[in-house]
Coordinates of C-alpha atoms in Angstrom, one line a residue:
N1 CA 0.0 0.2 0.3
E2 CA 2.9 2.3 -0.2
K3 CA 2.5 5.3 -2.3
R4 CA 6.1 7.1 -3.4
G5 CA 7.0 9.4 -6.1
N6 CA 10.4 10.1 -7.1
L7 CA 11.5 13.4 -6.0
D8 CA 13.7 14.1 -2.9
I9 CA 17.5 15.3 -3.0
K10 CA 17.6 14.3 0.7
E11 CA 18.8 10.5 -0.4
G12 CA 21.0 9.3 -2.6
P13 CA 20.7 6.5 -5.1
K14 CA 18.6 4.4 -4.0
G15 CA 19.6 5.2 -0.2
G16 CA 18.2 7.5 2.3
S17 CA 19.3 9.8 5.0
E18 CA 18.7 7.8 8.0
I19 CA 14.6 8.2 8.3
S20 CA 12.9 6.9 11.6
D21 CA 11.8 3.4 11.8
V22 CA 9.0 4.3 14.2
M23 CA 5.4 6.0 13.6
A24 CA 5.0 9.6 15.7
P25 CA 2.4 9.7 17.2
E26 CA -0.4 10.2 14.7
R27 CA -3.7 12.1 15.6
E28 CA -1.7 13.6 18.6
H29 CA 0.9 15.7 16.2
Y30 CA -2.4 16.3 13.8
R31 CA -4.9 17.8 16.5
W32 CA -2.0 19.5 17.8
T33 CA -0.7 21.1 14.8
V34 CA -4.3 22.4 13.6
C35 CA -5.1 23.6 17.1
A36 CA -1.2 25.5 16.8
V37 CA -2.9 27.6 13.5
I38 CA -5.8 28.4 15.4
V39 CA -4.6 29.6 18.7
L40 CA -1.6 31.6 16.7
L41 CA -3.9 33.5 14.6
I42 CA -6.1 34.4 17.7
A43 CA -2.5 35.6 19.6
L44 CA -1.5 37.4 16.4
C45 CA -5.2 39.2 16.1
A46 CA -4.3 40.2 19.7
A47 CA -1.1 41.0 18.9
H48 CA -2.0 43.2 16.8
M49 CA -3.8 45.2 19.0
T50 CA -0.7 46.6 19.9
D51 CA 0.3 48.1 16.6
R52 CA -0.7 51.5 17.9
P53 CA 1.4 54.3 19.4
A54 CA 1.0 54.5 23.3
S55 CA 0.5 58.2 23.3
S56 CA -0.3 60.3 20.3
H57 CA -0.8 64.4 19.6
P58 CA -3.7 65.4 17.1
H59 CA -1.5 66.9 15.1
H60 CA 0.6 64.3 13.8
K61 CA -0.8 61.6 11.7
T62 CA 0.7 57.9 12.0
S63 CA -1.8 56.2 9.5
V64 CA 0.2 57.5 6.6
L65 CA 3.3 55.9 8.0
K66 CA 4.1 52.6 6.7
M67 CA 6.1 49.5 7.9
D68 CA 9.6 50.5 9.2
E69 CA 9.1 54.5 8.8
A70 CA 8.8 57.2 11.2
S71 CA 7.8 61.1 11.1
L72 CA 10.5 63.9 11.5
S73 CA 10.0 67.4 11.4
V74 CA 12.5 69.6 11.0
I75 CA 12.2 72.9 13.0
N76 CA 14.7 75.6 11.5
E77 CA 15.5 78.6 13.8
I78 CA 18.1 80.3 12.4
E79 CA 18.3 82.5 9.4
D80 CA 20.2 80.2 7.3
D81 CA 19.0 77.4 4.5
M82 CA 19.9 73.6 6.1
M83 CA 20.6 71.0 3.9
L84 CA 19.8 67.6 5.5
Y85 CA 21.5 64.6 4.9
V86 CA 20.8 61.2 6.8
L87 CA 23.3 58.1 6.5
S88 CA 22.7 54.7 8.2
D89 CA 24.7 52.8 9.9
H90 CA 24.4 49.3 8.2
C91 CA 25.9 50.9 5.1
F92 CA 29.3 50.7 5.6
Q93 CA 31.7 53.6 4.2
C94 CA 28.5 55.2 2.1
L95 CA 28.4 58.5 1.2
P96 CA 25.3 60.2 3.4
Q97 CA 22.1 61.4 1.2
L98 CA 20.6 64.4 0.4
L99 CA 17.2 64.1 2.1
G100 CA 15.8 67.8 1.4
I101 CA 16.4 71.5 2.5
I102 CA 15.3 73.5 5.4
P103 CA 14.8 76.8 4.3
A104 CA 15.6 79.7 6.9
R105 CA 13.1 81.1 9.2
P106 CA 11.2 83.7 7.7
A107 CA 10.8 86.3 10.4
S108 CA 12.0 86.5 13.8
G109 CA 10.6 84.1 16.3
T110 CA 8.6 81.8 13.8
P111 CA 10.6 78.7 12.7
A112 CA 10.5 77.3 9.1
T113 CA 9.1 73.5 9.5
V114 CA 9.7 70.5 6.9
G115 CA 8.6 66.7 7.2
F116 CA 10.3 64.0 6.7
V117 CA 9.6 60.2 6.5
V118 CA 12.7 58.1 7.7
D119 CA 13.8 54.7 8.0
T120 CA 13.0 52.2 11.4
Q121 CA 15.1 49.5 10.9
H122 CA 18.5 50.9 11.6
A123 CA 20.1 53.6 13.4
L124 CA 20.7 56.7 11.2
T125 CA 23.5 59.8 11.5
L126 CA 21.3 63.1 10.8
Q127 CA 23.8 65.7 9.6
L128 CA 22.6 69.5 9.1
N129 CA 24.8 71.5 6.7
S130 CA 24.1 75.1 6.0
T131 CA 24.2 77.0 2.6
S132 CA 26.6 79.2 3.6
A133 CA 30.1 78.1 4.8
H134 CA 29.9 80.3 8.3
L135 CA 27.9 77.9 10.2
E136 CA 29.5 74.5 11.6
P137 CA 27.8 71.5 10.8
C138 CA 25.2 69.6 13.2
K139 CA 25.2 65.9 13.7
V140 CA 22.7 63.7 15.6
H141 CA 22.4 60.1 16.1
F142 CA 19.5 58.3 16.2
H143 CA 17.5 55.5 16.5
F144 CA 13.8 56.4 15.0
G145 CA 11.0 54.0 16.5
E146 CA 8.4 52.6 14.1
Q147 CA 5.3 54.7 13.1
G148 CA 7.0 57.5 15.7
N149 CA 6.8 61.3 15.2
Y150 CA 9.9 63.1 16.1
S151 CA 11.0 67.3 15.8
L152 CA 14.6 67.8 15.1
W153 CA 15.0 71.8 16.5
V154 CA 18.0 73.4 15.0
K155 CA 19.2 76.8 16.7
N156 CA 22.0 79.0 17.2
L157 CA 24.0 78.8 20.4
N158 CA 25.4 81.9 21.9
E159 CA 28.4 82.1 19.2
P160 CA 26.8 82.3 15.8
S161 CA 29.0 80.0 13.8
L162 CA 27.6 77.0 16.3
V163 CA 24.4 75.1 15.7
S164 CA 22.3 73.0 18.4
C165 CA 20.3 70.3 16.9
S166 CA 18.1 68.2 19.4
M167 CA 15.8 65.8 19.1
I168 CA 13.0 65.4 20.8
T169 CA 9.6 62.6 20.4
D170 CA 6.0 63.8 20.2
S171 CA 4.6 60.6 20.1
E172 CA 6.0 57.0 20.8
P173 CA 6.6 54.6 18.9
I174 CA 4.6 51.3 18.6
N175 CA 6.1 48.1 19.3
S176 CA 6.6 46.2 16.6
Y177 CA 8.9 43.2 18.1
L178 CA 5.4 42.2 20.7
P179 CA 3.8 40.5 17.7
I180 CA 7.1 37.7 17.7
L181 CA 6.8 37.7 21.5
F182 CA 3.4 36.7 21.5
A183 CA 4.2 34.0 18.1
F184 CA 6.9 32.7 20.6
L185 CA 4.8 32.2 23.6
V186 CA 1.8 30.4 21.5
F187 CA 4.4 27.8 20.1
A188 CA 6.2 27.2 23.2
F189 CA 2.6 26.7 25.2
L190 CA 1.9 24.1 23.0
A191 CA 5.5 22.5 22.4
A192 CA 4.8 22.3 26.4
L193 CA 1.5 20.8 26.0
S194 CA 2.3 18.7 23.6
A195 CA 5.4 17.0 26.0
I196 CA 3.2 17.4 29.2
W197 CA 1.1 14.6 27.0
N198 CA 3.3 12.8 25.9
T199 CA 4.7 12.4 29.2
V200 CA 1.3 11.8 30.9
K201 CA 0.0 9.4 28.6
R202 CA 2.6 7.1 29.2
L203 CA 1.1 6.9 32.8
D204 CA -0.2 3.3 33.4
V205 CA -3.5 5.0 35.1
V206 CA -3.8 7.0 31.9
T207 CA -3.4 3.8 29.7
N208 CA -5.7 2.0 31.3
L209 CA -8.4 4.7 31.3
L210 CA -8.0 5.1 27.4
L211 CA -7.7 1.4 27.8
C212 CA -11.5 1.3 29.1
L213 CA -13.0 4.2 27.0
G214 CA -11.8 3.7 23.5
S215 CA -11.3 0.5 20.8
T216 CA -8.6 -1.7 22.5
V217 CA -6.7 -2.2 19.1
E218 CA -7.1 2.0 17.8
T219 CA -6.0 3.1 21.5
E220 CA -3.1 0.4 21.8
R221 CA -2.2 2.0 18.7
L222 CA -2.1 5.4 19.5
I223 CA -0.4 4.3 23.2
N224 CA 2.7 2.1 21.6
S225 CA 3.4 4.5 17.8
E226 CA 6.9 6.1 19.7
L227 CA 7.1 2.7 21.8
G228 CA 5.8 -0.5 20.0
T229 CA 6.7 -2.1 17.3
P230 CA 8.4 0.0 14.4
N231 CA 6.5 0.1 11.3
R232 CA 9.6 0.9 8.7
L233 CA 9.1 3.7 5.7
V234 CA 11.1 1.3 3.8
D235 CA 12.2 -2.5 3.6
A236 CA 15.4 -3.8 5.2
S237 CA 17.7 -4.1 2.0
M238 CA 17.2 0.2 1.9
E239 CA 18.4 0.9 5.2
S240 CA 22.0 3.3 5.3
I241 CA 24.6 1.9 6.9
I242 CA 24.3 3.9 9.9
P243 CA 22.4 2.0 12.6
A244 CA 22.1 3.1 15.8
T245 CA 22.3 0.5 19.3
T246 CA 18.7 0.5 19.5
G247 CA 18.1 -0.2 16.0
R248 CA 16.2 2.9 15.6
R249 CA 17.2 4.6 12.2
L250 CA 18.7 8.0 12.7
R251 CA 16.2 11.1 12.5
S252 CA 18.5 14.1 13.5
L253 CA 19.6 14.7 9.9
D254 CA 16.2 15.0 8.4
T255 CA 15.1 16.9 11.8
F256 CA 17.7 19.6 10.9
R257 CA 17.2 20.0 7.2
G258 CA 13.7 19.9 8.1
L259 CA 14.5 22.9 10.2
S260 CA 16.6 24.5 7.9
L261 CA 13.5 24.1 5.2
V262 CA 11.0 25.5 7.7
I263 CA 12.8 28.8 8.3
M264 CA 13.7 28.8 4.8
V265 CA 9.9 28.9 3.7
F266 CA 9.3 31.2 6.2
V267 CA 11.4 34.1 5.4
N268 CA 10.4 33.5 1.5
Y269 CA 7.1 34.4 2.2
G270 CA 8.2 37.4 3.8
G271 CA 9.5 36.7 7.2
G272 CA 6.7 39.2 9.0
R273 CA 8.5 41.8 6.8
Y274 CA 11.1 42.5 9.5
W275 CA 14.7 43.2 8.8
F276 CA 16.5 40.6 10.1
F277 CA 14.1 37.9 8.6
R278 CA 15.4 38.9 5.1
H279 CA 18.5 38.3 3.5
E280 CA 21.5 40.9 4.4
S281 CA 22.0 43.4 2.3
W282 CA 25.9 43.1 2.0
N283 CA 28.3 41.9 4.4
G284 CA 26.9 40.5 8.1
L285 CA 24.2 37.7 9.1
T286 CA 20.7 37.4 9.4
V287 CA 18.2 34.6 10.1
A288 CA 17.5 34.3 6.6
D289 CA 21.5 33.7 5.5
L290 CA 21.5 30.6 7.4
V291 CA 19.3 28.1 6.0
F292 CA 20.6 27.4 2.6
P293 CA 23.8 26.8 3.5
W294 CA 22.6 24.6 6.1
F295 CA 20.4 22.8 3.5
V296 CA 23.8 22.3 1.5
F297 CA 25.4 20.6 4.3
I298 CA 22.7 18.2 5.4
M299 CA 22.7 17.1 1.1
G300 CA 26.5 16.2 1.6
T301 CA 26.0 14.4 4.8
S302 CA 22.9 12.2 3.2
V303 CA 25.4 12.2 -0.2
G304 CA 28.0 10.4 1.8
L305 CA 25.3 8.0 3.4
S306 CA 23.0 7.0 0.8
L307 CA 26.2 6.1 -1.7
S308 CA 27.7 4.1 1.1
S309 CA 24.5 2.5 1.7
S310 CA 23.9 1.6 -1.9
L311 CA 27.3 0.2 -2.6
R312 CA 27.0 -2.0 0.1
R313 CA 24.0 -3.6 -1.3
G314 CA 26.1 -4.3 -4.6
V315 CA 25.0 -1.3 -6.9
K316 CA 27.1 -0.7 -9.5
R317 CA 28.9 2.5 -9.7
T318 CA 28.0 3.3 -13.3
H319 CA 24.6 3.0 -12.5
L320 CA 24.7 5.3 -9.8
L321 CA 27.1 7.6 -11.6
W322 CA 23.8 7.8 -13.9
R323 CA 21.6 8.3 -11.5
I324 CA 24.0 11.3 -10.0
F325 CA 23.8 13.0 -13.4
W326 CA 20.1 12.3 -13.9
R327 CA 19.0 14.0 -10.7
S328 CA 21.3 17.1 -11.3
L329 CA 19.5 17.6 -14.5
Q330 CA 16.1 17.2 -13.0
L331 CA 17.0 19.4 -10.1
F332 CA 18.5 22.5 -12.7
L333 CA 15.2 22.1 -15.0
I334 CA 12.7 22.3 -12.1
G335 CA 14.4 25.2 -10.7
V336 CA 14.6 27.0 -13.8
I337 CA 10.8 26.6 -14.3
I338 CA 10.1 27.7 -10.7
I339 CA 11.9 30.9 -10.8
N340 CA 10.6 32.3 -14.0
P341 CA 7.4 33.0 -13.3
N342 CA 6.0 33.3 -16.6
Y343 CA 5.9 29.7 -16.9
C344 CA 2.1 29.8 -16.1
N345 CA 1.0 32.2 -19.1
G346 CA 2.9 30.2 -21.9
P347 CA 6.6 29.3 -23.2
L348 CA 9.3 30.9 -21.1
S349 CA 10.9 34.2 -22.4
W350 CA 14.7 33.8 -23.4
D351 CA 14.7 37.3 -23.1
S352 CA 14.4 37.8 -19.4
L353 CA 14.8 33.8 -18.3
R354 CA 16.8 33.8 -14.9
I355 CA 19.4 31.1 -15.2
P356 CA 20.8 30.7 -11.5
G357 CA 19.1 29.9 -8.9
V358 CA 18.7 27.9 -5.3
L359 CA 17.6 24.5 -7.5
Q360 CA 20.4 25.2 -10.6
R361 CA 23.2 25.3 -7.5
L362 CA 21.8 22.4 -5.5
G363 CA 21.9 20.2 -8.8
F364 CA 25.3 21.4 -9.6
T365 CA 26.6 21.1 -5.8
Y366 CA 25.0 17.6 -5.7
L367 CA 26.6 16.9 -9.0
V368 CA 30.5 17.8 -8.3
V369 CA 29.9 16.4 -4.6
A370 CA 28.5 12.8 -5.4
V371 CA 30.6 12.6 -8.5
L372 CA 34.1 13.1 -6.2
D373 CA 32.5 10.9 -3.5
L374 CA 31.7 8.3 -5.4
G375 CA 35.2 8.1 -7.2
V376 CA 36.9 7.8 -3.6
V377 CA 34.3 5.6 -1.2
R378 CA 34.8 2.3 -0.6
D379 CA 32.5 -0.9 -1.1
R380 CA 32.9 -2.1 2.4
L381 CA 34.8 -0.5 5.3
N382 CA 36.3 -2.6 7.6
N383 CA 36.5 -0.7 11.6
L384 CA 40.2 0.4 12.1
S385 CA 41.8 -0.4 15.1
S386 CA 42.5 2.3 17.9
E387 CA 46.0 1.4 18.3
T388 CA 46.7 3.0 14.4
C389 CA 48.9 6.0 14.7
W390 CA 46.4 7.6 12.4
Y391 CA 43.0 6.2 13.8
S392 CA 41.5 9.7 15.1
V393 CA 42.5 11.1 11.8
H394 CA 41.4 8.1 9.2
D395 CA 38.0 9.9 8.3
V396 CA 40.1 12.1 6.4
C397 CA 43.2 10.3 5.1
L398 CA 41.2 7.5 3.7
Y399 CA 39.7 10.6 1.2
W400 CA 42.9 12.4 0.7
P401 CA 42.1 12.5 -2.9
A402 CA 38.7 14.4 -2.7
W403 CA 40.9 16.7 -0.4
V404 CA 43.2 17.7 -2.6
F405 CA 40.4 18.0 -5.2
V406 CA 38.5 20.5 -3.3
I407 CA 41.8 22.1 -2.1
A408 CA 42.3 23.0 -5.8
L409 CA 39.3 24.1 -6.3
E410 CA 39.2 26.6 -3.4
T411 CA 42.4 27.8 -4.5
V412 CA 40.8 28.2 -8.3
W413 CA 38.0 30.3 -6.1
L414 CA 40.8 32.7 -4.1
C415 CA 42.7 33.4 -7.3
W416 CA 39.6 34.2 -9.5
T417 CA 38.3 36.5 -6.3
F418 CA 41.5 38.5 -6.0
L419 CA 43.7 38.3 -8.9
L420 CA 41.2 38.6 -11.5
P421 CA 41.0 42.0 -13.7
V422 CA 37.8 43.3 -13.6
P423 CA 37.3 46.5 -15.9
G424 CA 36.5 49.7 -14.0
C425 CA 37.1 47.9 -10.9
P426 CA 40.2 47.4 -8.5
T427 CA 41.7 43.8 -8.3
G428 CA 40.3 41.4 -5.2
Y429 CA 36.9 43.9 -5.0
L430 CA 34.7 42.7 -2.8
G431 CA 32.2 45.6 -1.9
P432 CA 28.8 46.3 -3.2
G433 CA 29.4 48.9 -5.7
G434 CA 26.8 51.4 -5.3
I435 CA 27.2 54.5 -2.8
G436 CA 29.5 52.1 -0.7
D437 CA 33.0 52.7 -1.0
F438 CA 32.3 56.3 -0.7
G439 CA 30.9 55.9 -4.1
Q440 CA 34.0 55.2 -6.0
Y441 CA 33.1 51.9 -7.7
Q442 CA 29.6 52.1 -8.4
N443 CA 29.3 49.6 -11.0
C444 CA 31.8 47.0 -9.7
T445 CA 28.9 45.1 -7.2
G446 CA 30.5 41.7 -6.3
G447 CA 33.8 42.4 -8.0
A448 CA 34.9 39.3 -9.8
A449 CA 32.2 37.1 -8.9
G450 CA 29.5 40.2 -10.4
Y451 CA 31.8 40.5 -13.9
I452 CA 31.7 36.7 -14.3
D453 CA 28.3 36.1 -14.2
R454 CA 27.2 39.2 -16.5
W455 CA 30.2 38.1 -18.7
L456 CA 29.4 34.4 -19.0
L457 CA 24.8 34.9 -18.6
R458 CA 24.6 38.4 -19.6
D459 CA 22.8 41.0 -17.9
N460 CA 19.2 39.9 -18.6
H461 CA 20.1 36.2 -17.2
I462 CA 20.9 36.9 -13.8
Y463 CA 19.1 38.2 -10.8
Q464 CA 18.0 42.1 -10.9
T465 CA 17.0 43.3 -7.3
P466 CA 19.9 41.9 -5.2
S467 CA 19.5 42.7 -1.5
S468 CA 22.2 45.4 -1.6
R469 CA 20.1 47.7 -3.5
A470 CA 18.1 48.7 -0.7
V471 CA 20.7 50.1 1.6
Y472 CA 23.7 50.4 -1.4
Q473 CA 21.5 51.9 -4.3
T474 CA 23.5 49.5 -6.3
M475 CA 22.3 49.4 -10.1
M476 CA 23.7 46.6 -11.3
P477 CA 22.1 42.8 -11.4
F478 CA 24.1 40.7 -9.4
D479 CA 22.8 37.0 -9.0
P480 CA 23.7 35.6 -5.2
E481 CA 23.4 32.0 -6.8
G482 CA 26.3 33.1 -9.3
V483 CA 28.8 30.9 -11.0
L484 CA 32.2 31.7 -8.6
G485 CA 29.8 31.1 -5.4
T486 CA 28.7 27.8 -6.7
I487 CA 32.7 26.5 -5.6
N488 CA 32.2 27.3 -2.3
S489 CA 29.0 25.8 -2.3
I490 CA 30.4 22.9 -2.9
L491 CA 33.0 23.3 -0.3
M492 CA 30.2 23.5 2.0
A493 CA 28.7 20.3 0.9
F494 CA 32.3 18.2 1.2
L495 CA 32.0 19.8 4.7
G496 CA 28.7 18.5 5.4
L497 CA 29.8 14.9 3.5
Q498 CA 33.0 15.1 6.0
A499 CA 30.2 14.9 8.7
G500 CA 28.4 11.7 7.0
K501 CA 31.9 10.4 7.1
V502 CA 32.5 10.7 10.9
L503 CA 29.1 8.6 11.2
Q504 CA 30.1 6.0 9.1
H505 CA 33.4 5.7 10.4
Y506 CA 32.6 6.0 14.5
R507 CA 28.9 4.5 14.0
D508 CA 27.5 3.6 17.5
Q509 CA 30.5 5.6 19.5
H510 CA 27.9 8.3 20.2
R511 CA 31.1 10.1 22.2
Q512 CA 33.5 10.1 19.7
I513 CA 30.9 11.3 17.1
I514 CA 30.0 14.3 19.3
T515 CA 33.2 14.9 20.1
R516 CA 34.3 15.2 16.3
F517 CA 31.7 17.2 15.4
L518 CA 33.0 19.7 18.3
I519 CA 36.4 19.4 16.8
W520 CA 35.2 20.6 12.8
G521 CA 32.9 23.2 15.0
F522 CA 36.1 24.6 16.5
I523 CA 38.6 24.4 14.1
L524 CA 36.0 26.1 11.2
G525 CA 35.1 28.7 13.8
I526 CA 39.1 29.6 14.4
I527 CA 39.3 29.8 10.6
S528 CA 36.3 32.0 10.8
A529 CA 37.6 34.1 12.9
V530 CA 41.0 34.4 11.4
L531 CA 39.2 35.2 7.8
T532 CA 36.8 37.8 9.6
K533 CA 39.3 39.7 12.4
C534 CA 36.1 38.7 14.4
S535 CA 34.7 42.0 12.6
R536 CA 31.6 42.9 9.8
N537 CA 33.3 44.4 7.6
D538 CA 36.9 44.7 8.4
G539 CA 38.3 41.5 8.2
F540 CA 40.2 39.7 4.7
I541 CA 37.2 38.0 3.4
P542 CA 34.1 39.2 5.3
V543 CA 30.8 36.9 5.9
N544 CA 29.2 37.9 3.1
K545 CA 26.2 35.6 1.7
N546 CA 25.5 37.3 -1.7
L547 CA 29.4 36.4 -2.8
W548 CA 29.2 32.9 -0.8
S549 CA 32.9 33.8 0.6
L550 CA 35.1 31.6 2.2
S551 CA 34.4 33.0 5.6
Y552 CA 31.0 32.6 5.3
V553 CA 31.0 29.2 4.2
T554 CA 33.3 28.2 7.0
T555 CA 31.0 30.3 9.8
L556 CA 27.9 28.6 8.7
S557 CA 29.7 25.4 8.3
C558 CA 30.9 25.7 11.9
F559 CA 27.3 26.6 13.2
A560 CA 26.5 23.2 11.2
F561 CA 28.7 21.0 13.2
V562 CA 27.3 22.6 16.7
A563 CA 23.6 22.4 15.6
L564 CA 24.3 18.8 14.2
V565 CA 25.5 17.6 17.8
F566 CA 22.7 19.3 19.3
F567 CA 20.0 17.4 17.2
Y568 CA 22.0 13.9 17.3
Y569 CA 21.9 14.1 21.3
L570 CA 19.0 15.0 21.5
V571 CA 17.3 13.1 19.1
D572 CA 19.3 9.9 18.3
V573 CA 21.1 9.6 21.4
K574 CA 19.2 10.1 24.8
K575 CA 15.9 10.5 22.5
W576 CA 14.3 13.2 24.4
W577 CA 12.8 14.5 21.2
S578 CA 10.9 12.6 18.2
G579 CA 12.0 15.9 15.8
A580 CA 8.4 16.3 15.4
P581 CA 7.3 18.8 13.6
F582 CA 10.6 19.3 11.8
F583 CA 10.6 16.2 11.2
Y584 CA 8.2 15.5 8.9
P585 CA 9.2 18.6 6.0
G586 CA 12.7 17.0 6.5
M587 CA 11.7 13.9 4.8
N588 CA 9.9 15.6 1.6
S589 CA 11.8 18.6 1.5
I590 CA 11.9 19.0 -2.3
L591 CA 8.2 18.6 -2.5
V592 CA 7.8 21.6 0.0
Y593 CA 10.2 23.8 -1.2
V594 CA 8.9 23.3 -4.8
G595 CA 5.5 23.8 -3.6
H596 CA 6.1 26.5 -1.7
E597 CA 7.6 28.3 -4.4
V598 CA 4.6 27.8 -7.2
F599 CA 1.6 28.1 -4.7
E600 CA 2.8 31.3 -3.1
E601 CA 0.5 33.6 -4.1
Y602 CA -2.5 31.5 -3.9
F603 CA -5.4 31.3 -0.9
P604 CA -4.7 29.8 1.9
F605 CA -1.1 30.7 1.9
R606 CA -1.5 34.4 1.3
W607 CA -4.9 36.7 1.3
K608 CA -5.9 40.2 1.0
M609 CA -4.7 42.2 4.6
A610 CA -6.8 44.2 6.2
N611 CA -3.5 46.2 6.9
S612 CA -0.9 45.4 4.9
Q613 CA 1.6 48.1 6.5
S614 CA 1.3 45.9 10.0
H615 CA 4.0 43.7 10.9
A616 CA 1.7 41.6 12.8
E617 CA -0.8 40.7 9.9
H618 CA 2.1 39.9 7.9
L619 CA 4.0 37.8 10.5
A620 CA 0.5 35.8 10.9
Q621 CA 0.2 35.2 7.5
N622 CA 3.7 33.7 6.7
L623 CA 3.6 31.7 9.7
V624 CA 0.4 30.3 8.9
A625 CA 1.4 29.7 5.3
T626 CA 4.7 27.9 6.8
S627 CA 2.6 25.8 9.2
I628 CA 0.1 24.4 6.7
W629 CA 3.2 23.1 4.6
V630 CA 4.2 21.7 7.9
I631 CA 1.1 19.7 7.9
I632 CA 1.0 19.1 4.3
A633 CA 4.7 17.0 4.7
Y634 CA 2.7 15.4 7.9
L635 CA -0.3 14.3 6.0
L636 CA 1.9 12.9 3.2
Y637 CA 4.7 11.2 5.9
R638 CA 1.3 9.2 7.4
R639 CA 0.6 8.1 3.7
K640 CA 4.4 7.2 3.4
I641 CA 4.6 9.8 0.4
F642 CA 7.6 11.0 -0.5
W643 CA 8.5 13.1 -3.5
K644 CA 11.8 11.8 -4.5
I645 CA 14.6 12.5 -7.1

């Protein structure tokens, strides 16, 4: 009765990255998820009530302000025209931008007033310059609150050449972060209820009561679904080579993948329109910048496990090679279709067809890493004696040809990035262009990475609105999934592959596995600290998601190893957590990703909001849409439907 499709990159050829051999509680989890959506809507509607100012004055209208905006009135009491410049703290080495001109006071005792709308996402530096040279400029550093009303008074001091600037809050801003707090409390409350119920239902008194109240067969299935005889999703011949001591299959990888996927869906849907749920403008990290590399990392781990499992079952390498190429091609084609939205209106238009994308990068990365591992992996793994001198590093030494290839590939990235001449740009430039670097390199966005994409793919076939456009006002197209960054994506997947080798070579040795993961995390963390100088913008190679810089890969790989320790210990070693609800989307990752992209604009994933300038309503919509995909993944899991390639 098993229904199975043929689409999911988490598995290698005819294998799987360790799915559970026990079914999670079905009815309880289903009810828990539905209740989560209902209670979440109620809580977020209540949180929407907080989107009002604590106090207000009738001469200021906050209703005209949008999200992340505040009203600023500049009141000029001096006899010179003043020019107002603004500079965001988030814009590194940027030129201040002219916001407007405030005329001189028309008469003594009658100031001139001009209103402006300012951004509230980051702190701003306001600078007032006189049109005449005899007045010193005035600077104010301030972080405005959303939909607040402020007045900036400009006055002369005792000395005619000195100007005083003072900021006054006319009406308090709203607390736009309360919806996040409400949402967190709702989910924490439901998680606590679920944990309490799972504990209580195992008590003998509760078990006997349920047996008396309901059908014996059905109740036993509910009670023992986590504890009784396992119901395997695949037959014994499909099992991977990572046995746990209890016979239970490794769930932590799918749980980690599922968490990354859930966050990815949430931020792709908008993340409540909060800046930290969007991709960083250039250097640095936000929540949105974490998930794609983690997905790549887990893909590499799954490749190592599944290829070894297939070889142990006697599958020929030529057959595996064909499957690898076919899967990579499928991923690439699916990626091209879903990122070009005119596929619903007929044939794709080549004139504006974007070629790079998330699935395209996953497909090519999978191709390289899987072929590389297939060339060096052994058909059988013999446990080596701990007395050998190289036992502590044999999971690396056995695959030294693959390491040589990856190091050579990374050398190519370094050479192209820092030595390739880019017309009109300094060699080795890693900046955003635009108004960054004091406006000297406006058309140099991304340096060599952007130049290679524009030369190879042409401007019309890469991403037109990069995240740097909002802050740095860049005008050049730049693709965050471009050609040069794919090299470091391969490195990320290869480090994930190394995690898979640790699981293979130290199977059943939980302490050894955790220790190895922590050592890898520590080494990669040290490399990141050296490359970045523990700073956002001043390092040799800053952390940059748009470029997929080397420090970005080492930093996110460090986080991935530490996170994998957390999931592995809780889910597979101690079994304190089943991995729900993240385990379910982790089992159907490609289906959820493709589905959320295709149906993004359709109900119930999106609807017309009463107030489109409310963080609370956007957050409610995005959380509900994400929760629906978790429910869909759970229902498919119950019916044993997995979409794979």
